[in-house]
PDB file of C-alpha atoms in Angstrom:
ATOM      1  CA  UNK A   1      -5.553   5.708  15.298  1.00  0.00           C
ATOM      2  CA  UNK A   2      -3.699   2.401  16.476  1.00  0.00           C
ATOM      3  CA  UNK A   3      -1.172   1.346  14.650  1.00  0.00           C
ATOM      4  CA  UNK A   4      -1.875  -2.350  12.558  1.00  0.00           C
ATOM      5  CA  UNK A   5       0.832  -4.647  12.662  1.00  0.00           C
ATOM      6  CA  UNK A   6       1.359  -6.821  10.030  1.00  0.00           C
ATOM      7  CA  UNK A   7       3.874  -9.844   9.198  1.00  0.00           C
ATOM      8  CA  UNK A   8       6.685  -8.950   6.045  1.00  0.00           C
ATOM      9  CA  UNK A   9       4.753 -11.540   4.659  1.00  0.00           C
ATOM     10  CA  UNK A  10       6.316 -14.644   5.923  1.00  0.00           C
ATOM     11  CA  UNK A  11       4.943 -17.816   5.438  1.00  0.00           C
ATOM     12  CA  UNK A  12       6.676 -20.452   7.961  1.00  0.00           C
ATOM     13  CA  UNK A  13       5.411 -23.444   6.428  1.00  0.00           C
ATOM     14  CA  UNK A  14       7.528 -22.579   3.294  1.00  0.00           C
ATOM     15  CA  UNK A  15      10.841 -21.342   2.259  1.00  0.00           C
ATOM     16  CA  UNK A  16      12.311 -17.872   3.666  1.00  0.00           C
ATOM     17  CA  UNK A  17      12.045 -14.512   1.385  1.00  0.00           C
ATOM     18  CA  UNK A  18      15.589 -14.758   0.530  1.00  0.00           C
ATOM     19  CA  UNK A  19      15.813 -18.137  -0.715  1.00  0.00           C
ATOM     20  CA  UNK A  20      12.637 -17.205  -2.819  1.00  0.00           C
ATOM     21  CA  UNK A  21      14.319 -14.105  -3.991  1.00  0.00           C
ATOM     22  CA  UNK A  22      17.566 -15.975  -4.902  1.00  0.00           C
ATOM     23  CA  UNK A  23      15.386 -18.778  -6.643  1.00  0.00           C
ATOM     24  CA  UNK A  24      13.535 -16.752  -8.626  1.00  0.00           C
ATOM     25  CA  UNK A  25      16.818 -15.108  -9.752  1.00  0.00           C
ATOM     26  CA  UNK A  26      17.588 -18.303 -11.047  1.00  0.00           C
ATOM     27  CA  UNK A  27      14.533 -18.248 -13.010  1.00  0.00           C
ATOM     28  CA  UNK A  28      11.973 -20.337 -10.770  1.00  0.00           C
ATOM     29  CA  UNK A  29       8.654 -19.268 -11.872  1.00  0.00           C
ATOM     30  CA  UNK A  30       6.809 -21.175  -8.721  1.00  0.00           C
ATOM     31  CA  UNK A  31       9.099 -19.832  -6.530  1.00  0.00           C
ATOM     32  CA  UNK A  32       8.601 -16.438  -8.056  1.00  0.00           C
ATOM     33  CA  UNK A  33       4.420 -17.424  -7.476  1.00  0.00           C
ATOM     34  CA  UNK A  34       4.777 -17.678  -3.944  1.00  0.00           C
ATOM     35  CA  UNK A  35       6.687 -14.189  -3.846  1.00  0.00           C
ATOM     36  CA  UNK A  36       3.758 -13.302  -5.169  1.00  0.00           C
ATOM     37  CA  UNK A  37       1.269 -15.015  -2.931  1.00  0.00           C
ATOM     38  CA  UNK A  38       2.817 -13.377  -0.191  1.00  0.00           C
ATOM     39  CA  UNK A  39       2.552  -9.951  -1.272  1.00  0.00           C
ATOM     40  CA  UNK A  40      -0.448  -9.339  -3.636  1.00  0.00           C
ATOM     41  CA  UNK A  41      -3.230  -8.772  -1.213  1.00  0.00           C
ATOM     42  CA  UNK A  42      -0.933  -6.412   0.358  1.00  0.00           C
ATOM     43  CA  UNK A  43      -0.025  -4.304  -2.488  1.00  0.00           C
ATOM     44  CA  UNK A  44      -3.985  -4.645  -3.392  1.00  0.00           C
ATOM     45  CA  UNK A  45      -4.577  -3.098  -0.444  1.00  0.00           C
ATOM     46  CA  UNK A  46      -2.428   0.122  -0.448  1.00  0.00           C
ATOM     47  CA  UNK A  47      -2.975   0.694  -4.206  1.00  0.00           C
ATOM     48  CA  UNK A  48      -6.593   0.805  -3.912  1.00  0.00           C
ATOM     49  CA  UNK A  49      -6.623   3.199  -0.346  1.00  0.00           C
ATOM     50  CA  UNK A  50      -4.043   5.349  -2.819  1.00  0.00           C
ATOM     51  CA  UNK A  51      -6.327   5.243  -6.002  1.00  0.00           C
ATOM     52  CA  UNK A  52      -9.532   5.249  -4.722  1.00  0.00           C
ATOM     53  CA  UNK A  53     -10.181   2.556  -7.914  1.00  0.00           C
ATOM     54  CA  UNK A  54      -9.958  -1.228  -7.338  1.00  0.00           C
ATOM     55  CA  UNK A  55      -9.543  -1.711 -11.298  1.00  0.00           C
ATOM     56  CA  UNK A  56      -6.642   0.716 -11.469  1.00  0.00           C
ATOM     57  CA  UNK A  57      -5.090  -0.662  -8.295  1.00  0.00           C
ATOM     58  CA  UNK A  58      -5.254  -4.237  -9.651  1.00  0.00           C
ATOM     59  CA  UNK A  59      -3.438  -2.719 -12.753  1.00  0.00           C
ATOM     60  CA  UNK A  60      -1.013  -1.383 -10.758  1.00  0.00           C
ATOM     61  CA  UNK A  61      -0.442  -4.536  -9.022  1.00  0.00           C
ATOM     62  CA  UNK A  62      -0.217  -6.432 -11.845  1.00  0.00           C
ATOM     63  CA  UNK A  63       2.728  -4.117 -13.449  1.00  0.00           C
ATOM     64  CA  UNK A  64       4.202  -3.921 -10.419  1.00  0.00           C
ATOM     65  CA  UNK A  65       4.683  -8.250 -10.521  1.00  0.00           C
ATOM     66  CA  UNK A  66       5.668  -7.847 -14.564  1.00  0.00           C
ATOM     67  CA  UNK A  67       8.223  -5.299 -13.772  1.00  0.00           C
ATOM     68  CA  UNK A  68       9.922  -7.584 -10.759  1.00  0.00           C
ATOM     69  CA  UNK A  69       9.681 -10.100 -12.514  1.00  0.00           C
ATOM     70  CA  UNK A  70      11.338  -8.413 -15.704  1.00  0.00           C
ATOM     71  CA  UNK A  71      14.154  -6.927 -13.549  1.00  0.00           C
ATOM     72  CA  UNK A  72      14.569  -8.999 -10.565  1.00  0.00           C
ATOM     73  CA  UNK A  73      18.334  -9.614 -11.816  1.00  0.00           C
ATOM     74  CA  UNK A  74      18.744  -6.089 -11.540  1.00  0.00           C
ATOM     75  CA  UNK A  75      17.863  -6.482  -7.829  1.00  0.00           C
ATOM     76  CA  UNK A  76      21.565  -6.739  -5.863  1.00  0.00           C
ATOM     77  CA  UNK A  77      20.161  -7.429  -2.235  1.00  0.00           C
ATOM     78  CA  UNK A  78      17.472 -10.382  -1.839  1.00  0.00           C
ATOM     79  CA  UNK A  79      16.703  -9.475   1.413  1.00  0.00           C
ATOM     80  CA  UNK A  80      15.199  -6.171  -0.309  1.00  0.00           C
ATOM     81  CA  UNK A  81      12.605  -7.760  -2.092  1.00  0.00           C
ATOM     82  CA  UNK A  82      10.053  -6.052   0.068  1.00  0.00           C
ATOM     83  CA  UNK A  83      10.906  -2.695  -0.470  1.00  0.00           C
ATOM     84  CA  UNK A  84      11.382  -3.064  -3.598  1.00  0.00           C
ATOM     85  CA  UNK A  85       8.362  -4.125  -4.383  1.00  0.00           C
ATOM     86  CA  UNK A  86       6.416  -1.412  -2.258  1.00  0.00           C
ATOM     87  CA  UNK A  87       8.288   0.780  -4.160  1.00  0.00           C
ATOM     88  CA  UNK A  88       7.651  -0.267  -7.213  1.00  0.00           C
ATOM     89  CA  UNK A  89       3.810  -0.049  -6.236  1.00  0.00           C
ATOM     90  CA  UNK A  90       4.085   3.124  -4.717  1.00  0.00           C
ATOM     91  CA  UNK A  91       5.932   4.540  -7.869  1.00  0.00           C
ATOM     92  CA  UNK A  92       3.381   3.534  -9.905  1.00  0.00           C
ATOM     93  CA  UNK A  93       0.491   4.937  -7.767  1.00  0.00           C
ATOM     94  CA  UNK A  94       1.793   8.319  -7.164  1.00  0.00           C
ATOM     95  CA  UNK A  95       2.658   8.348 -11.512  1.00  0.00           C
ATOM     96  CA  UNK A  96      -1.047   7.499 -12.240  1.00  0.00           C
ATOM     97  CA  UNK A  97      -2.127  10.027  -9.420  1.00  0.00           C
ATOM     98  CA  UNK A  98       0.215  12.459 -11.271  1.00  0.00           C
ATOM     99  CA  UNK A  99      -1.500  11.967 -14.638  1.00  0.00           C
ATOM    100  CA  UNK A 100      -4.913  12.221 -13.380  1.00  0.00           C
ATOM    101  CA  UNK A 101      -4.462  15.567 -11.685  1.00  0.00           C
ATOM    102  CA  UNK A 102      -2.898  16.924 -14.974  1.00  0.00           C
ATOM    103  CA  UNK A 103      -6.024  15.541 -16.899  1.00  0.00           C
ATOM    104  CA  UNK A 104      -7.981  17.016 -13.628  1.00  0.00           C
ATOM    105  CA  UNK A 105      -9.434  13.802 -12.955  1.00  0.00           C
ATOM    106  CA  UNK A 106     -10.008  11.856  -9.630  1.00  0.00           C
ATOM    107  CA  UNK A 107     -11.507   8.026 -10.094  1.00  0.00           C
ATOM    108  CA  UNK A 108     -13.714   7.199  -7.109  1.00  0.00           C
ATOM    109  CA  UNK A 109     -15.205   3.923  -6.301  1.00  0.00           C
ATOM    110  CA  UNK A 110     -16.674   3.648  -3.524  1.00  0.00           C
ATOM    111  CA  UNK A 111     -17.285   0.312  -3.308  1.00  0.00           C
ATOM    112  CA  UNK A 112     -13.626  -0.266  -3.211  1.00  0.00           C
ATOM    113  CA  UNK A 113     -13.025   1.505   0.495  1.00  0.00           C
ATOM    114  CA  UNK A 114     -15.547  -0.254   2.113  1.00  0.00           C
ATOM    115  CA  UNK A 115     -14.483  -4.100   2.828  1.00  0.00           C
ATOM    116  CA  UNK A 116     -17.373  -6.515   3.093  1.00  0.00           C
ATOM    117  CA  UNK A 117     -17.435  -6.606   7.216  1.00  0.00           C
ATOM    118  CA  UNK A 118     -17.785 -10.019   9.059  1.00  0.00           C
ATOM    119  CA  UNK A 119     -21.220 -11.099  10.449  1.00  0.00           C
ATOM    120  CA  UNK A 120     -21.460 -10.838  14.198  1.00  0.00           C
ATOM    121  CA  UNK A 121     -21.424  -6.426  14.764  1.00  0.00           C
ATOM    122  CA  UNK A 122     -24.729  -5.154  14.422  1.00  0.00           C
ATOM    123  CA  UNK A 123     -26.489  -3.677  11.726  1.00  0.00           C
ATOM    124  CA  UNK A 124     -25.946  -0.189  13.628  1.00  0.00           C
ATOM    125  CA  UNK A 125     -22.225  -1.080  14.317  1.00  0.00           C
ATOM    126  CA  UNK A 126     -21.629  -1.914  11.078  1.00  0.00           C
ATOM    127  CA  UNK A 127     -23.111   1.187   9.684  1.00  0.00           C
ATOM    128  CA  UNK A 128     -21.249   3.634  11.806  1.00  0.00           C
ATOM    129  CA  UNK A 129     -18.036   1.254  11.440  1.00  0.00           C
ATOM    130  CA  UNK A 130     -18.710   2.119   7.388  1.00  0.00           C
ATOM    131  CA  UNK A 131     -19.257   5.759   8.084  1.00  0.00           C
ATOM    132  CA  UNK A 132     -16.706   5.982   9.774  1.00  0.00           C
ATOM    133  CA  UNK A 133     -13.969   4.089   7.067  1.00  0.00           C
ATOM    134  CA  UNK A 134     -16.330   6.597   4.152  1.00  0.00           C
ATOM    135  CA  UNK A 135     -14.952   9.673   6.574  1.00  0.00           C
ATOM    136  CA  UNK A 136     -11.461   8.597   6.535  1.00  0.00           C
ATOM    137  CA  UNK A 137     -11.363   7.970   3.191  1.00  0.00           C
ATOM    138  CA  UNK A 138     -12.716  11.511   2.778  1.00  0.00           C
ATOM    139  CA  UNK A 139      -9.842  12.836   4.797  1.00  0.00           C
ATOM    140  CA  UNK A 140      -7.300  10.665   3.232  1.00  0.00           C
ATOM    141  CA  UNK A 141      -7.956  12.217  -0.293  1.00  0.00           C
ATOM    142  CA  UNK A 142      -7.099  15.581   1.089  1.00  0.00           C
ATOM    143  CA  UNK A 143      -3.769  14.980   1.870  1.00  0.00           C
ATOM    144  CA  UNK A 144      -0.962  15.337  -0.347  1.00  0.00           C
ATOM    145  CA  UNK A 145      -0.557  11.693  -2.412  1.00  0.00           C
ATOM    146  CA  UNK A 146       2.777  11.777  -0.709  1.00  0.00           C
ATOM    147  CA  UNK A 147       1.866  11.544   2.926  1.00  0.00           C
ATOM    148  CA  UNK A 148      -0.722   9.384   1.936  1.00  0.00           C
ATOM    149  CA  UNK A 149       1.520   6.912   0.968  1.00  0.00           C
ATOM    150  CA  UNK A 150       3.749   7.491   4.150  1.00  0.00           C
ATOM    151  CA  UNK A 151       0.491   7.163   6.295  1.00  0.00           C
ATOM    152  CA  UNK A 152      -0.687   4.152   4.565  1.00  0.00           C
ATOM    153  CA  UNK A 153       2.892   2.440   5.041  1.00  0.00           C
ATOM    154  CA  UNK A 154       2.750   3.237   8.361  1.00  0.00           C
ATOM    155  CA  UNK A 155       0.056   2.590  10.036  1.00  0.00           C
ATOM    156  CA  UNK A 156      -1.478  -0.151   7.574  1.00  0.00           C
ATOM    157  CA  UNK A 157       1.357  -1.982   6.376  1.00  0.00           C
ATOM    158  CA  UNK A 158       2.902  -1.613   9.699  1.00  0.00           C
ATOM    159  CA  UNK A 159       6.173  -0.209   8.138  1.00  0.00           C
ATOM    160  CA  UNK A 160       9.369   1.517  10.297  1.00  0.00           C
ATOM    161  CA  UNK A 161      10.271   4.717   9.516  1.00  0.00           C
ATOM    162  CA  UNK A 162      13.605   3.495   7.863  1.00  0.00           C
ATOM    163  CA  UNK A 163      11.301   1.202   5.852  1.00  0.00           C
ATOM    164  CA  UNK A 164       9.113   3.882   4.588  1.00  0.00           C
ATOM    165  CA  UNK A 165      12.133   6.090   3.807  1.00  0.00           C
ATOM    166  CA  UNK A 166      13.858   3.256   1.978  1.00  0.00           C
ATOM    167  CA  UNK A 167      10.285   2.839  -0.232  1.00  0.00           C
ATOM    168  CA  UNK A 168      10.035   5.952  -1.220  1.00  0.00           C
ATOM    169  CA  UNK A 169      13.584   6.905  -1.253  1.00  0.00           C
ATOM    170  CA  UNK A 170      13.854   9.776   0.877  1.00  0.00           C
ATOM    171  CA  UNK A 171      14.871  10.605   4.644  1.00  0.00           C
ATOM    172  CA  UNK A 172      13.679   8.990   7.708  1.00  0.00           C
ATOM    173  CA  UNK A 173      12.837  12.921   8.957  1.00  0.00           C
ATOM    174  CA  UNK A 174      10.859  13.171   5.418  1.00  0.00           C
ATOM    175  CA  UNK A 175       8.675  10.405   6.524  1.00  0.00           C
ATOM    176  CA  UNK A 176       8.190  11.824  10.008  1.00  0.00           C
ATOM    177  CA  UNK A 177       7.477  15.070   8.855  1.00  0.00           C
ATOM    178  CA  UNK A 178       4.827  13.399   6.040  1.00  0.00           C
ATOM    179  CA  UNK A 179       3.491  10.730   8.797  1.00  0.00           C
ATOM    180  CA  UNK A 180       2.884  14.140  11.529  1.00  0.00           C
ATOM    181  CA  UNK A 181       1.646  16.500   8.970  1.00  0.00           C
ATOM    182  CA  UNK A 182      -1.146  13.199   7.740  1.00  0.00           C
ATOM    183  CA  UNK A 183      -2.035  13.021  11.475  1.00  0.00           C
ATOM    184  CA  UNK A 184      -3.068  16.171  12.047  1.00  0.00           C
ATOM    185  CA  UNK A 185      -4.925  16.453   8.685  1.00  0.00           C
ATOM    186  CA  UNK A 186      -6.631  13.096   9.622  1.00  0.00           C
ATOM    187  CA  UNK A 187      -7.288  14.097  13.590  1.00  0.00           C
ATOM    188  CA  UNK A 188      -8.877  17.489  12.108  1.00  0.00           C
ATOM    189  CA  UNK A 189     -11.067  16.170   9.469  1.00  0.00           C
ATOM    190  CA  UNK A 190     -12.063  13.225  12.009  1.00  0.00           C
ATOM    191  CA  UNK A 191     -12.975  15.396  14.633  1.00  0.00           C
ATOM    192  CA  UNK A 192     -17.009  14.195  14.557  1.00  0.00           C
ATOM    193  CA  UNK A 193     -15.836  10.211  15.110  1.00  0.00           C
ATOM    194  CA  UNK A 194     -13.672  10.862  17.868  1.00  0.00           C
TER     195      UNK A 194
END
């Protein structure tokens, strides 16, 4: 698996995070917007790859925006808006996970794991491509939701370590024992697609 790199959601045209942050502290709704702008699709992302359910991982999302928004005084560090947020959205995940395996229920959409691929791979790539993604997500729900997350931080988000730890609030070794034990899982159950 190569690692994705992403951006912390910059946008250079505009204001940094931290002046966002601070503004929003200050109560600017529009400056709280493009907070949101730069992080929805994001958190979209990782809350439906946790879930397995778009609807539930747009509900998730959503809370996750009413509860910064709600307590963004309480937050003491602008420059922590990120993690915060993540963990926020991971928090609320790994609850709803929580409460579905103690009703013993696991919501599956499939729909949601496959993303619409662009025109230009063939009809054969494409269909192996969305095998393949169906066979990950197969191996994903295996794992424990708590190297999910860790995976899913890692190598989708493009998180560090530290910034994985500092999400989820444990140890950096925590996440790089959760991050090894999710690779081997994954590199077992993908065997076939290798």
């Amino acid at each position: 698996m190569s690692r994705q790199t992403t951006g912390a959601g910059a946008d250079s045209s505009g204001p940094d995070e931290v002046t966002l942050v601070a503004r929003a502290q200050d109560g600017d709704l529009v400056a709280f917007e493009q907070l949101v702008d730069r992080y929805e699709s994001r958190l979209l992302g990782l809350c439906i790859r946790m879930l397995r359910h778009r609807a539930d991982a747009e509900d998730i999302v959503q809370d996750t925006f009413l509860t910064a928004w709600r307590r963004l005084d309480s937050l003491d560090e602008p420059s922590a808006f990120k993690a915060w947020v993540f963990r926020l959205a991971s928090n609320g995940c790994l609850d709803l996970l929580r409460r579905r395996r103690s009703r013993g229920t696991e919501a599956v959409d499939p729909a949601d794991m496959v993303e619409e691929l662009a025109t230009g791979p063939s009809v054969e790539e494409r269909a192996e491509t969305s095998a393949a993604v169906r066979e990950l997500d197969r191996v994903l729900v295996t794992l424990s939701p708590e190297q999910r997350i860790a995976w899913l931080l890692y190598e989708i988000e493009g998180q560090s370590y530290a910034e994985i730890a500092e999400v989820l609030g444990v140890t950096e070794g925590s996440v790089r024992g959760r991050i090894h034990r999710a690779r081997l899982a994954i590199v077992e159950g993908m065997k076939g697609w290798a």
